[in-house]
mmCIF file with all atom_site columns, C-alpha atoms in Angstrom:
data_model
loop_
_atom_site.group_PDB
_atom_site.id
_atom_site.type_symbol
_atom_site.label_atom_id
_atom_site.label_alt_id
_atom_site.label_comp_id
_atom_site.label_asym_id
_atom_site.label_entity_id
_atom_site.label_seq_id
_atom_site.pdbx_PDB_ins_code
_atom_site.Cartn_x
_atom_site.Cartn_y
_atom_site.Cartn_z
_atom_site.occupancy
_atom_site.B_iso_or_equiv
_atom_site.pdbx_formal_charge
_atom_site.auth_seq_id
_atom_site.auth_comp_id
_atom_site.auth_asym_id
_atom_site.auth_atom_id
_atom_site.pdbx_PDB_model_num
ATOM 1   C CA . UNK A 1 1   ? -23.682 -9.711  4.043   1.00 0.00 ? 1   UNK A CA 1
ATOM 2   C CA . UNK A 1 2   ? -23.866 -10.477 0.288   1.00 0.00 ? 2   UNK A CA 1
ATOM 3   C CA . UNK A 1 3   ? -23.024 -7.777  -2.201  1.00 0.00 ? 3   UNK A CA 1
ATOM 4   C CA . UNK A 1 4   ? -23.190 -8.209  -5.922  1.00 0.00 ? 4   UNK A CA 1
ATOM 5   C CA . UNK A 1 5   ? -21.442 -6.005  -8.441  1.00 0.00 ? 5   UNK A CA 1
ATOM 6   C CA . UNK A 1 6   ? -21.511 -6.496  -12.145 1.00 0.00 ? 6   UNK A CA 1
ATOM 7   C CA . UNK A 1 7   ? -18.139 -4.782  -12.600 1.00 0.00 ? 7   UNK A CA 1
ATOM 8   C CA . UNK A 1 8   ? -15.489 -5.925  -10.047 1.00 0.00 ? 8   UNK A CA 1
ATOM 9   C CA . UNK A 1 9   ? -13.383 -2.813  -10.806 1.00 0.00 ? 9   UNK A CA 1
ATOM 10  C CA . UNK A 1 10  ? -16.230 -0.529  -9.523  1.00 0.00 ? 10  UNK A CA 1
ATOM 11  C CA . UNK A 1 11  ? -15.788 0.934   -6.051  1.00 0.00 ? 11  UNK A CA 1
ATOM 12  C CA . UNK A 1 12  ? -17.995 -0.277  -3.380  1.00 0.00 ? 12  UNK A CA 1
ATOM 13  C CA . UNK A 1 13  ? -19.754 2.436   -1.372  1.00 0.00 ? 13  UNK A CA 1
ATOM 14  C CA . UNK A 1 14  ? -17.841 3.822   1.532   1.00 0.00 ? 14  UNK A CA 1
ATOM 15  C CA . UNK A 1 15  ? -20.676 2.923   3.848   1.00 0.00 ? 15  UNK A CA 1
ATOM 16  C CA . UNK A 1 16  ? -20.346 -0.767  3.032   1.00 0.00 ? 16  UNK A CA 1
ATOM 17  C CA . UNK A 1 17  ? -16.685 -0.617  4.016   1.00 0.00 ? 17  UNK A CA 1
ATOM 18  C CA . UNK A 1 18  ? -17.445 1.499   7.007   1.00 0.00 ? 18  UNK A CA 1
ATOM 19  C CA . UNK A 1 19  ? -19.937 -1.189  8.132   1.00 0.00 ? 19  UNK A CA 1
ATOM 20  C CA . UNK A 1 20  ? -17.375 -3.902  7.809   1.00 0.00 ? 20  UNK A CA 1
ATOM 21  C CA . UNK A 1 21  ? -14.641 -2.009  9.584   1.00 0.00 ? 21  UNK A CA 1
ATOM 22  C CA . UNK A 1 22  ? -16.966 -1.036  12.478  1.00 0.00 ? 22  UNK A CA 1
ATOM 23  C CA . UNK A 1 23  ? -17.910 -4.648  13.157  1.00 0.00 ? 23  UNK A CA 1
ATOM 24  C CA . UNK A 1 24  ? -14.320 -5.894  13.388  1.00 0.00 ? 24  UNK A CA 1
ATOM 25  C CA . UNK A 1 25  ? -12.727 -6.801  16.628  1.00 0.00 ? 25  UNK A CA 1
ATOM 26  C CA . UNK A 1 26  ? -9.036  -6.264  16.112  1.00 0.00 ? 26  UNK A CA 1
ATOM 27  C CA . UNK A 1 27  ? -6.657  -7.876  18.510  1.00 0.00 ? 27  UNK A CA 1
ATOM 28  C CA . UNK A 1 28  ? -3.910  -5.752  19.979  1.00 0.00 ? 28  UNK A CA 1
ATOM 29  C CA . UNK A 1 29  ? -0.786  -5.994  17.824  1.00 0.00 ? 29  UNK A CA 1
ATOM 30  C CA . UNK A 1 30  ? -2.628  -6.845  14.602  1.00 0.00 ? 30  UNK A CA 1
ATOM 31  C CA . UNK A 1 31  ? -3.299  -4.823  11.514  1.00 0.00 ? 31  UNK A CA 1
ATOM 32  C CA . UNK A 1 32  ? -6.621  -5.263  9.714   1.00 0.00 ? 32  UNK A CA 1
ATOM 33  C CA . UNK A 1 33  ? -7.694  -4.402  6.176   1.00 0.00 ? 33  UNK A CA 1
ATOM 34  C CA . UNK A 1 34  ? -10.312 -5.468  3.592   1.00 0.00 ? 34  UNK A CA 1
ATOM 35  C CA . UNK A 1 35  ? -9.216  -6.829  0.349   1.00 0.00 ? 35  UNK A CA 1
ATOM 36  C CA . UNK A 1 36  ? -11.942 -7.627  -2.241  1.00 0.00 ? 36  UNK A CA 1
ATOM 37  C CA . UNK A 1 37  ? -14.466 -8.021  0.493   1.00 0.00 ? 37  UNK A CA 1
ATOM 38  C CA . UNK A 1 38  ? -12.405 -10.317 2.772   1.00 0.00 ? 38  UNK A CA 1
ATOM 39  C CA . UNK A 1 39  ? -11.102 -9.150  6.108   1.00 0.00 ? 39  UNK A CA 1
ATOM 40  C CA . UNK A 1 40  ? -7.392  -9.922  6.673   1.00 0.00 ? 40  UNK A CA 1
ATOM 41  C CA . UNK A 1 41  ? -5.560  -9.518  9.943   1.00 0.00 ? 41  UNK A CA 1
ATOM 42  C CA . UNK A 1 42  ? -1.817  -9.926  10.324  1.00 0.00 ? 42  UNK A CA 1
ATOM 43  C CA . UNK A 1 43  ? 0.345   -9.607  13.457  1.00 0.00 ? 43  UNK A CA 1
ATOM 44  C CA . UNK A 1 44  ? 2.768   -6.770  13.394  1.00 0.00 ? 44  UNK A CA 1
ATOM 45  C CA . UNK A 1 45  ? 6.401   -7.986  13.525  1.00 0.00 ? 45  UNK A CA 1
ATOM 46  C CA . UNK A 1 46  ? 9.634   -6.215  14.366  1.00 0.00 ? 46  UNK A CA 1
ATOM 47  C CA . UNK A 1 47  ? 11.013  -6.831  10.842  1.00 0.00 ? 47  UNK A CA 1
ATOM 48  C CA . UNK A 1 48  ? 7.923   -5.465  9.314   1.00 0.00 ? 48  UNK A CA 1
ATOM 49  C CA . UNK A 1 49  ? 8.062   -2.203  11.317  1.00 0.00 ? 49  UNK A CA 1
ATOM 50  C CA . UNK A 1 50  ? 11.814  -1.696  10.915  1.00 0.00 ? 50  UNK A CA 1
ATOM 51  C CA . UNK A 1 51  ? 11.356  -1.870  7.128   1.00 0.00 ? 51  UNK A CA 1
ATOM 52  C CA . UNK A 1 52  ? 8.429   0.470   7.137   1.00 0.00 ? 52  UNK A CA 1
ATOM 53  C CA . UNK A 1 53  ? 10.388  3.034   9.346   1.00 0.00 ? 53  UNK A CA 1
ATOM 54  C CA . UNK A 1 54  ? 13.383  2.814   6.954   1.00 0.00 ? 54  UNK A CA 1
ATOM 55  C CA . UNK A 1 55  ? 11.186  3.558   3.917   1.00 0.00 ? 55  UNK A CA 1
ATOM 56  C CA . UNK A 1 56  ? 9.390   6.442   5.806   1.00 0.00 ? 56  UNK A CA 1
ATOM 57  C CA . UNK A 1 57  ? 12.836  7.968   6.795   1.00 0.00 ? 57  UNK A CA 1
ATOM 58  C CA . UNK A 1 58  ? 13.903  7.895   3.105   1.00 0.00 ? 58  UNK A CA 1
ATOM 59  C CA . UNK A 1 59  ? 10.642  9.476   1.927   1.00 0.00 ? 59  UNK A CA 1
ATOM 60  C CA . UNK A 1 60  ? 10.896  12.186  4.638   1.00 0.00 ? 60  UNK A CA 1
ATOM 61  C CA . UNK A 1 61  ? 13.946  13.681  2.626   1.00 0.00 ? 61  UNK A CA 1
ATOM 62  C CA . UNK A 1 62  ? 11.349  14.781  0.125   1.00 0.00 ? 62  UNK A CA 1
ATOM 63  C CA . UNK A 1 63  ? 7.898   14.613  1.609   1.00 0.00 ? 63  UNK A CA 1
ATOM 64  C CA . UNK A 1 64  ? 6.721   16.520  4.733   1.00 0.00 ? 64  UNK A CA 1
ATOM 65  C CA . UNK A 1 65  ? 5.504   14.518  7.742   1.00 0.00 ? 65  UNK A CA 1
ATOM 66  C CA . UNK A 1 66  ? 1.693   15.142  6.903   1.00 0.00 ? 66  UNK A CA 1
ATOM 67  C CA . UNK A 1 67  ? 2.146   13.694  3.449   1.00 0.00 ? 67  UNK A CA 1
ATOM 68  C CA . UNK A 1 68  ? 3.670   10.379  4.573   1.00 0.00 ? 68  UNK A CA 1
ATOM 69  C CA . UNK A 1 69  ? 1.233   7.882   6.088   1.00 0.00 ? 69  UNK A CA 1
ATOM 70  C CA . UNK A 1 70  ? 1.401   4.329   7.529   1.00 0.00 ? 70  UNK A CA 1
ATOM 71  C CA . UNK A 1 71  ? -1.523  1.960   8.327   1.00 0.00 ? 71  UNK A CA 1
ATOM 72  C CA . UNK A 1 72  ? -4.110  4.638   7.495   1.00 0.00 ? 72  UNK A CA 1
ATOM 73  C CA . UNK A 1 73  ? -7.352  3.367   5.748   1.00 0.00 ? 73  UNK A CA 1
ATOM 74  C CA . UNK A 1 74  ? -7.786  4.416   2.233   1.00 0.00 ? 74  UNK A CA 1
ATOM 75  C CA . UNK A 1 75  ? -10.574 3.011   -0.014  1.00 0.00 ? 75  UNK A CA 1
ATOM 76  C CA . UNK A 1 76  ? -9.451  1.803   -3.430  1.00 0.00 ? 76  UNK A CA 1
ATOM 77  C CA . UNK A 1 77  ? -11.140 0.811   -6.752  1.00 0.00 ? 77  UNK A CA 1
ATOM 78  C CA . UNK A 1 78  ? -12.441 -2.749  -6.856  1.00 0.00 ? 78  UNK A CA 1
ATOM 79  C CA . UNK A 1 79  ? -14.970 -4.685  -4.816  1.00 0.00 ? 79  UNK A CA 1
ATOM 80  C CA . UNK A 1 80  ? -14.691 -3.727  -1.111  1.00 0.00 ? 80  UNK A CA 1
ATOM 81  C CA . UNK A 1 81  ? -11.083 -2.650  -0.986  1.00 0.00 ? 81  UNK A CA 1
ATOM 82  C CA . UNK A 1 82  ? -10.277 -0.725  2.241   1.00 0.00 ? 82  UNK A CA 1
ATOM 83  C CA . UNK A 1 83  ? -6.509  -0.941  2.641   1.00 0.00 ? 83  UNK A CA 1
ATOM 84  C CA . UNK A 1 84  ? -4.233  0.169   5.424   1.00 0.00 ? 84  UNK A CA 1
ATOM 85  C CA . UNK A 1 85  ? -1.115  0.295   3.293   1.00 0.00 ? 85  UNK A CA 1
ATOM 86  C CA . UNK A 1 86  ? 2.246   -0.040  5.058   1.00 0.00 ? 86  UNK A CA 1
ATOM 87  C CA . UNK A 1 87  ? 3.570   3.368   3.612   1.00 0.00 ? 87  UNK A CA 1
ATOM 88  C CA . UNK A 1 88  ? 1.887   5.976   1.441   1.00 0.00 ? 88  UNK A CA 1
ATOM 89  C CA . UNK A 1 89  ? 3.252   9.297   0.162   1.00 0.00 ? 89  UNK A CA 1
ATOM 90  C CA . UNK A 1 90  ? 0.731   11.895  -0.939  1.00 0.00 ? 90  UNK A CA 1
ATOM 91  C CA . UNK A 1 91  ? 0.892   14.539  -3.598  1.00 0.00 ? 91  UNK A CA 1
ATOM 92  C CA . UNK A 1 92  ? 1.478   18.206  -2.444  1.00 0.00 ? 92  UNK A CA 1
ATOM 93  C CA . UNK A 1 93  ? -2.082  19.236  -3.233  1.00 0.00 ? 93  UNK A CA 1
ATOM 94  C CA . UNK A 1 94  ? -3.738  16.138  -1.597  1.00 0.00 ? 94  UNK A CA 1
ATOM 95  C CA . UNK A 1 95  ? -7.239  16.565  -0.172  1.00 0.00 ? 95  UNK A CA 1
ATOM 96  C CA . UNK A 1 96  ? -9.505  14.510  2.064   1.00 0.00 ? 96  UNK A CA 1
ATOM 97  C CA . UNK A 1 97  ? -12.776 12.766  1.215   1.00 0.00 ? 97  UNK A CA 1
ATOM 98  C CA . UNK A 1 98  ? -16.102 13.650  2.834   1.00 0.00 ? 98  UNK A CA 1
ATOM 99  C CA . UNK A 1 99  ? -15.190 11.268  5.713   1.00 0.00 ? 99  UNK A CA 1
ATOM 100 C CA . UNK A 1 100 ? -11.839 12.931  6.362   1.00 0.00 ? 100 UNK A CA 1
ATOM 101 C CA . UNK A 1 101 ? -9.804  10.057  4.848   1.00 0.00 ? 101 UNK A CA 1
ATOM 102 C CA . UNK A 1 102 ? -7.064  10.466  2.311   1.00 0.00 ? 102 UNK A CA 1
ATOM 103 C CA . UNK A 1 103 ? -8.084  9.886   -1.360  1.00 0.00 ? 103 UNK A CA 1
ATOM 104 C CA . UNK A 1 104 ? -6.424  7.287   -3.563  1.00 0.00 ? 104 UNK A CA 1
ATOM 105 C CA . UNK A 1 105 ? -6.286  9.871   -6.374  1.00 0.00 ? 105 UNK A CA 1
ATOM 106 C CA . UNK A 1 106 ? -3.628  11.769  -4.326  1.00 0.00 ? 106 UNK A CA 1
ATOM 107 C CA . UNK A 1 107 ? -1.161  8.859   -3.892  1.00 0.00 ? 107 UNK A CA 1
ATOM 108 C CA . UNK A 1 108 ? 2.267   9.183   -5.414  1.00 0.00 ? 108 UNK A CA 1
ATOM 109 C CA . UNK A 1 109 ? 3.875   6.182   -3.776  1.00 0.00 ? 109 UNK A CA 1
ATOM 110 C CA . UNK A 1 110 ? 2.741   3.044   -1.924  1.00 0.00 ? 110 UNK A CA 1
ATOM 111 C CA . UNK A 1 111 ? 5.005   0.416   -0.223  1.00 0.00 ? 111 UNK A CA 1
ATOM 112 C CA . UNK A 1 112 ? 3.909   -2.929  1.205   1.00 0.00 ? 112 UNK A CA 1
ATOM 113 C CA . UNK A 1 113 ? 6.210   -5.111  3.368   1.00 0.00 ? 113 UNK A CA 1
ATOM 114 C CA . UNK A 1 114 ? 5.352   -8.749  2.857   1.00 0.00 ? 114 UNK A CA 1
ATOM 115 C CA . UNK A 1 115 ? 3.835   -10.757 5.667   1.00 0.00 ? 115 UNK A CA 1
ATOM 116 C CA . UNK A 1 116 ? 3.670   -14.585 5.267   1.00 0.00 ? 116 UNK A CA 1
ATOM 117 C CA . UNK A 1 117 ? -0.060  -14.731 5.882   1.00 0.00 ? 117 UNK A CA 1
ATOM 118 C CA . UNK A 1 118 ? -1.037  -11.875 3.527   1.00 0.00 ? 118 UNK A CA 1
ATOM 119 C CA . UNK A 1 119 ? 1.816   -11.633 0.851   1.00 0.00 ? 119 UNK A CA 1
ATOM 120 C CA . UNK A 1 120 ? -0.435  -13.022 -1.862  1.00 0.00 ? 120 UNK A CA 1
ATOM 121 C CA . UNK A 1 121 ? -2.599  -9.938  -1.569  1.00 0.00 ? 121 UNK A CA 1
ATOM 122 C CA . UNK A 1 122 ? 0.325   -7.581  -2.133  1.00 0.00 ? 122 UNK A CA 1
ATOM 123 C CA . UNK A 1 123 ? 1.369   -9.317  -5.361  1.00 0.00 ? 123 UNK A CA 1
ATOM 124 C CA . UNK A 1 124 ? -2.261  -9.958  -6.467  1.00 0.00 ? 124 UNK A CA 1
ATOM 125 C CA . UNK A 1 125 ? -5.479  -7.965  -5.767  1.00 0.00 ? 125 UNK A CA 1
ATOM 126 C CA . UNK A 1 126 ? -3.674  -5.086  -4.100  1.00 0.00 ? 126 UNK A CA 1
ATOM 127 C CA . UNK A 1 127 ? -1.288  -4.625  -7.007  1.00 0.00 ? 127 UNK A CA 1
ATOM 128 C CA . UNK A 1 128 ? -4.265  -4.561  -9.258  1.00 0.00 ? 128 UNK A CA 1
ATOM 129 C CA . UNK A 1 129 ? -6.231  -1.992  -7.116  1.00 0.00 ? 129 UNK A CA 1
ATOM 130 C CA . UNK A 1 130 ? -3.082  0.268   -7.021  1.00 0.00 ? 130 UNK A CA 1
ATOM 131 C CA . UNK A 1 131 ? -2.711  -0.008  -10.816 1.00 0.00 ? 131 UNK A CA 1
ATOM 132 C CA . UNK A 1 132 ? -6.433  0.697   -11.259 1.00 0.00 ? 132 UNK A CA 1
ATOM 133 C CA . UNK A 1 133 ? -6.064  3.663   -8.951  1.00 0.00 ? 133 UNK A CA 1
ATOM 134 C CA . UNK A 1 134 ? -3.146  4.772   -11.165 1.00 0.00 ? 134 UNK A CA 1
ATOM 135 C CA . UNK A 1 135 ? -0.631  5.016   -8.273  1.00 0.00 ? 135 UNK A CA 1
ATOM 136 C CA . UNK A 1 136 ? 2.550   6.007   -10.034 1.00 0.00 ? 136 UNK A CA 1
ATOM 137 C CA . UNK A 1 137 ? 4.965   3.881   -7.885  1.00 0.00 ? 137 UNK A CA 1
ATOM 138 C CA . UNK A 1 138 ? 4.150   0.750   -5.988  1.00 0.00 ? 138 UNK A CA 1
ATOM 139 C CA . UNK A 1 139 ? 6.997   -1.071  -4.162  1.00 0.00 ? 139 UNK A CA 1
ATOM 140 C CA . UNK A 1 140 ? 6.920   -4.360  -2.418  1.00 0.00 ? 140 UNK A CA 1
ATOM 141 C CA . UNK A 1 141 ? 9.672   -5.160  0.172   1.00 0.00 ? 141 UNK A CA 1
ATOM 142 C CA . UNK A 1 142 ? 10.088  -8.855  0.816   1.00 0.00 ? 142 UNK A CA 1
ATOM 143 C CA . UNK A 1 143 ? 12.192  -9.652  3.842   1.00 0.00 ? 143 UNK A CA 1
ATOM 144 C CA . UNK A 1 144 ? 11.785  -13.460 3.174   1.00 0.00 ? 144 UNK A CA 1
ATOM 145 C CA . UNK A 1 145 ? 13.345  -13.185 -0.283  1.00 0.00 ? 145 UNK A CA 1
ATOM 146 C CA . UNK A 1 146 ? 15.596  -10.224 0.479   1.00 0.00 ? 146 UNK A CA 1
ATOM 147 C CA . UNK A 1 147 ? 14.442  -8.071  -2.477  1.00 0.00 ? 147 UNK A CA 1
ATOM 148 C CA . UNK A 1 148 ? 12.114  -5.237  -3.553  1.00 0.00 ? 148 UNK A CA 1
ATOM 149 C CA . UNK A 1 149 ? 9.884   -5.185  -6.557  1.00 0.00 ? 149 UNK A CA 1
ATOM 150 C CA . UNK A 1 150 ? 9.087   -1.751  -7.852  1.00 0.00 ? 150 UNK A CA 1
ATOM 151 C CA . UNK A 1 151 ? 6.142   -1.277  -10.208 1.00 0.00 ? 151 UNK A CA 1
ATOM 152 C CA . UNK A 1 152 ? 5.628   1.808   -12.315 1.00 0.00 ? 152 UNK A CA 1
ATOM 153 C CA . UNK A 1 153 ? 3.790   3.136   -15.350 1.00 0.00 ? 153 UNK A CA 1
ATOM 154 C CA . UNK A 1 154 ? 0.179   1.951   -14.427 1.00 0.00 ? 154 UNK A CA 1
ATOM 155 C CA . UNK A 1 155 ? -1.976  1.548   -17.416 1.00 0.00 ? 155 UNK A CA 1
ATOM 156 C CA . UNK A 1 156 ? -5.231  -0.433  -17.999 1.00 0.00 ? 156 UNK A CA 1
ATOM 157 C CA . UNK A 1 157 ? -5.217  -1.959  -14.517 1.00 0.00 ? 157 UNK A CA 1
ATOM 158 C CA . UNK A 1 158 ? -1.596  -3.200  -14.574 1.00 0.00 ? 158 UNK A CA 1
ATOM 159 C CA . UNK A 1 159 ? 1.829   -1.953  -14.191 1.00 0.00 ? 159 UNK A CA 1
ATOM 160 C CA . UNK A 1 160 ? 3.903   -1.841  -17.361 1.00 0.00 ? 160 UNK A CA 1
ATOM 161 C CA . UNK A 1 161 ? 7.291   -1.693  -15.647 1.00 0.00 ? 161 UNK A CA 1
ATOM 162 C CA . UNK A 1 162 ? 8.401   -4.242  -13.063 1.00 0.00 ? 162 UNK A CA 1
ATOM 163 C CA . UNK A 1 163 ? 11.852  -4.123  -11.664 1.00 0.00 ? 163 UNK A CA 1
ATOM 164 C CA . UNK A 1 164 ? 13.299  -6.540  -9.056  1.00 0.00 ? 164 UNK A CA 1
ATOM 165 C CA . UNK A 1 165 ? 16.060  -5.094  -6.813  1.00 0.00 ? 165 UNK A CA 1
ATOM 166 C CA . UNK A 1 166 ? 18.066  -7.132  -4.285  1.00 0.00 ? 166 UNK A CA 1
ATOM 167 C CA . UNK A 1 167 ? 18.431  -5.835  -0.729  1.00 0.00 ? 167 UNK A CA 1
ATOM 168 C CA . UNK A 1 168 ? 21.702  -3.963  -0.598  1.00 0.00 ? 168 UNK A CA 1
ATOM 169 C CA . UNK A 1 169 ? 21.115  -2.328  -3.964  1.00 0.00 ? 169 UNK A CA 1
ATOM 170 C CA . UNK A 1 170 ? 19.754  1.284   -4.089  1.00 0.00 ? 170 UNK A CA 1
ATOM 171 C CA . UNK A 1 171 ? 16.130  1.762   -5.233  1.00 0.00 ? 171 UNK A CA 1
ATOM 172 C CA . UNK A 1 172 ? 16.370  4.542   -7.836  1.00 0.00 ? 172 UNK A CA 1
ATOM 173 C CA . UNK A 1 173 ? 13.041  6.401   -8.152  1.00 0.00 ? 173 UNK A CA 1
ATOM 174 C CA . UNK A 1 174 ? 14.612  9.603   -9.555  1.00 0.00 ? 174 UNK A CA 1
ATOM 175 C CA . UNK A 1 175 ? 12.876  8.862   -12.891 1.00 0.00 ? 175 UNK A CA 1
ATOM 176 C CA . UNK A 1 176 ? 9.470   8.818   -11.169 1.00 0.00 ? 176 UNK A CA 1
ATOM 177 C CA . UNK A 1 177 ? 7.350   11.446  -9.348  1.00 0.00 ? 177 UNK A CA 1
ATOM 178 C CA . UNK A 1 178 ? 8.939   10.270  -6.063  1.00 0.00 ? 178 UNK A CA 1
ATOM 179 C CA . UNK A 1 179 ? 12.299  11.737  -7.334  1.00 0.00 ? 179 UNK A CA 1
ATOM 180 C CA . UNK A 1 180 ? 14.730  10.141  -4.772  1.00 0.00 ? 180 UNK A CA 1
ATOM 181 C CA . UNK A 1 181 ? 17.056  7.180   -4.546  1.00 0.00 ? 181 UNK A CA 1
ATOM 182 C CA . UNK A 1 182 ? 17.175  5.264   -1.229  1.00 0.00 ? 182 UNK A CA 1
ATOM 183 C CA . UNK A 1 183 ? 19.213  2.508   0.250   1.00 0.00 ? 183 UNK A CA 1
ATOM 184 C CA . UNK A 1 184 ? 18.068  -0.991  1.104   1.00 0.00 ? 184 UNK A CA 1
ATOM 185 C CA . UNK A 1 185 ? 21.279  -1.789  3.003   1.00 0.00 ? 185 UNK A CA 1
ATOM 186 C CA . UNK A 1 186 ? 19.639  -1.799  6.388   1.00 0.00 ? 186 UNK A CA 1
ATOM 187 C CA . UNK A 1 187 ? 16.345  -3.553  5.406   1.00 0.00 ? 187 UNK A CA 1
ATOM 188 C CA . UNK A 1 188 ? 16.073  -6.517  7.754   1.00 0.00 ? 188 UNK A CA 1
ATOM 189 C CA . UNK A 1 189 ? 15.418  -10.095 6.736   1.00 0.00 ? 189 UNK A CA 1
ATOM 190 C CA . UNK A 1 190 ? 13.246  -12.839 8.117   1.00 0.00 ? 190 UNK A CA 1
#
């Protein structure tokens, strides 16, 4: 399937992404998503899941269960971007699109945990898509380097603030819409 768009920041139709997802055969134990029209599959690892769970547990101090998601498809701005973000926190008044999926416009926080095979997406096209979607807070947890990167203040398709935090140092999001601080002391390393 060849699709041409003149503006790469334009969202592809949901049906194009639906067709791609429906044709996938995802092996057990793998996560799949589409980034800029390319299908990526990564094996789920214990370190990955432990970090996700730790982030979710911290978010649950502020967000009710129904507003915290993990590995749920959300379509984002850009050419064929159907992400299954590791962790998403939704605004209080979040709604669903006509297919029953969460809308990117309602996201307050996204976290991705780096996998060796797909880490370049988290720092590259996914970061761009989150900024274009104006996600207020985007955090990358990197168990290989033992640090988090927190991006805030999305403007013009990029984040204006980029803070690096070593594992063991608290992540202070009190100045953001998230409004909490959480510990990275127990984030596992690879």
